[in-house]
Coordinates of C-alpha atoms in Angstrom, one line a residue:
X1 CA 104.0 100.8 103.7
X2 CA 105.5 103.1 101.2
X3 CA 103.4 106.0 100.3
X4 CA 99.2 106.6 99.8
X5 CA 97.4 109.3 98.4
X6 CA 93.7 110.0 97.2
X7 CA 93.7 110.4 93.2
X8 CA 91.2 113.5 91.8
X9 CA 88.6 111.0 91.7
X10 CA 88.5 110.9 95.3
X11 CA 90.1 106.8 95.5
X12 CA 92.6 106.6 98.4
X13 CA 95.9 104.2 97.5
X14 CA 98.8 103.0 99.2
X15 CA 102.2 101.6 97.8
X16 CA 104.0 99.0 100.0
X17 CA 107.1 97.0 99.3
X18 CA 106.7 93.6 99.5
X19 CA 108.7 92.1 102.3
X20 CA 110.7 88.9 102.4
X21 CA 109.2 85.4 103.2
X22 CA 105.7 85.2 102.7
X23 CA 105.8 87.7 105.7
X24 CA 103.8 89.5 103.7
X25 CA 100.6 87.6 103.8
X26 CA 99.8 91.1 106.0
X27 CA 101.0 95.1 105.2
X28 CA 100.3 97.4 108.0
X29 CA 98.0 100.3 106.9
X30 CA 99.9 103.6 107.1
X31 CA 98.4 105.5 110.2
X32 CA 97.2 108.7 108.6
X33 CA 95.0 106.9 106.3
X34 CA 93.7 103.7 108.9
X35 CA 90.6 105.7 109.6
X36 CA 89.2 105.3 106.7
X37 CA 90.0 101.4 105.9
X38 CA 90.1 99.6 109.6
X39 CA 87.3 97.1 110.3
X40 CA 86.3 97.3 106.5
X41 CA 86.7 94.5 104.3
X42 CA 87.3 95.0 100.2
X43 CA 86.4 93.1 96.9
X44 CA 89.9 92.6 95.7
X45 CA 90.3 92.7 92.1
X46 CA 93.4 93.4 89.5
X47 CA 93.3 96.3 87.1
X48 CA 91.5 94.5 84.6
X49 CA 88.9 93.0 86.9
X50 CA 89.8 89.3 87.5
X51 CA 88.5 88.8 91.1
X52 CA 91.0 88.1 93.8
X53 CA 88.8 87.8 96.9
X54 CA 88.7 90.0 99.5
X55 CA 91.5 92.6 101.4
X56 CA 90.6 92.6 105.2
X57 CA 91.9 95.7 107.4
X58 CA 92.0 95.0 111.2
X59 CA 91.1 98.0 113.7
X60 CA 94.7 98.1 114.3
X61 CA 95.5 98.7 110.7
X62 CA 96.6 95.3 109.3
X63 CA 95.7 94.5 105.4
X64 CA 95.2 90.9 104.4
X65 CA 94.2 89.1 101.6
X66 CA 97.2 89.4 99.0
X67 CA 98.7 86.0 98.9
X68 CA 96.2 84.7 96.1
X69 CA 97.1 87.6 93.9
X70 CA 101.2 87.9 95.0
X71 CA 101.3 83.9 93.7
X72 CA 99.1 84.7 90.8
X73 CA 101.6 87.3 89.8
X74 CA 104.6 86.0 90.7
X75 CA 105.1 88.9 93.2
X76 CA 108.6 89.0 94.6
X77 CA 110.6 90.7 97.8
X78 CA 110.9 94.2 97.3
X79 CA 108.2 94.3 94.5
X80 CA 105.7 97.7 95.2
X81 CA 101.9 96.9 95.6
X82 CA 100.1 99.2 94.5
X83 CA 96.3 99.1 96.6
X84 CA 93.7 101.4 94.7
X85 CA 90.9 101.3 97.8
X86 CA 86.8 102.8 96.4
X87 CA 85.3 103.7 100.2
X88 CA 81.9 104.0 98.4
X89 CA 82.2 100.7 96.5
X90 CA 83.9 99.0 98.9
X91 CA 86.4 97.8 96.2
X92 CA 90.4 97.7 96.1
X93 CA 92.4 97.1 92.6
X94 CA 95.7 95.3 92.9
X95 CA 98.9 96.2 90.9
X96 CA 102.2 94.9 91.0
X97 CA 104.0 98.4 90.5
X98 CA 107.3 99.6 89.7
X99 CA 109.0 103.1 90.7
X100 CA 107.9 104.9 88.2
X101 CA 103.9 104.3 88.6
X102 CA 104.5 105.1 92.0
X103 CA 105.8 108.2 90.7
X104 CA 103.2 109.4 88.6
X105 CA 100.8 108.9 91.2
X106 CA 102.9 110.9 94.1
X107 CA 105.1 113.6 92.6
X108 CA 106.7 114.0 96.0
X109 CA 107.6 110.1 96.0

């Protein structure tokens, strides 16, 4: 994983680069922020609200439940994801990202 944050209206996100090799079926969970997400599962959907099943997060901090949307999108290696996760909805938007969303979102990225 990349980078995560909380936005002002309180939804934590994470950025991760999208490994080689359909390795990426699973992103580890950055450890500062597993608290909140582990044993929780998330109604995956894009930005506009096309559902994509569900992201799962272990105890240990594993995320699943990406591959539908990577093939939907075309997602290659090295591509940012861009998780927007609601802990009261129990919700998580998908994004393909580049650098500069990424940007706007952390200023210290």
């Amino acid at each position: 994983s990349l980078d995560y944050g909380w936005t002002p209206e309180g939804i934590l996100w994470m950025a991760a680069r999208i490994p080689a090799q359909y390795s990426w079926k699973q992103l580890w969970v950055p450890s500062a922020i597993k608290r909140y997400l582990a044993e929780r599962t998330f109604s995956a959907k894009d930005e506009i609200g096309e559902d994509f099943g569900e992201v799962k997060i272990s105890a240990d901090g594993i995320s699943s439940g990406f591959v539908k949307f990577f093939q939907q999108r075309g997602a290659d290696e090295d591509d940012l994801l861009m998780v927007e996760f609601d802990l009261i909805n129990n919700t998580a938007v998908l994004r393909l990202s580049d650098e500069d969303l990424l940007e706007e979102v952390s200023p210290e990225a």
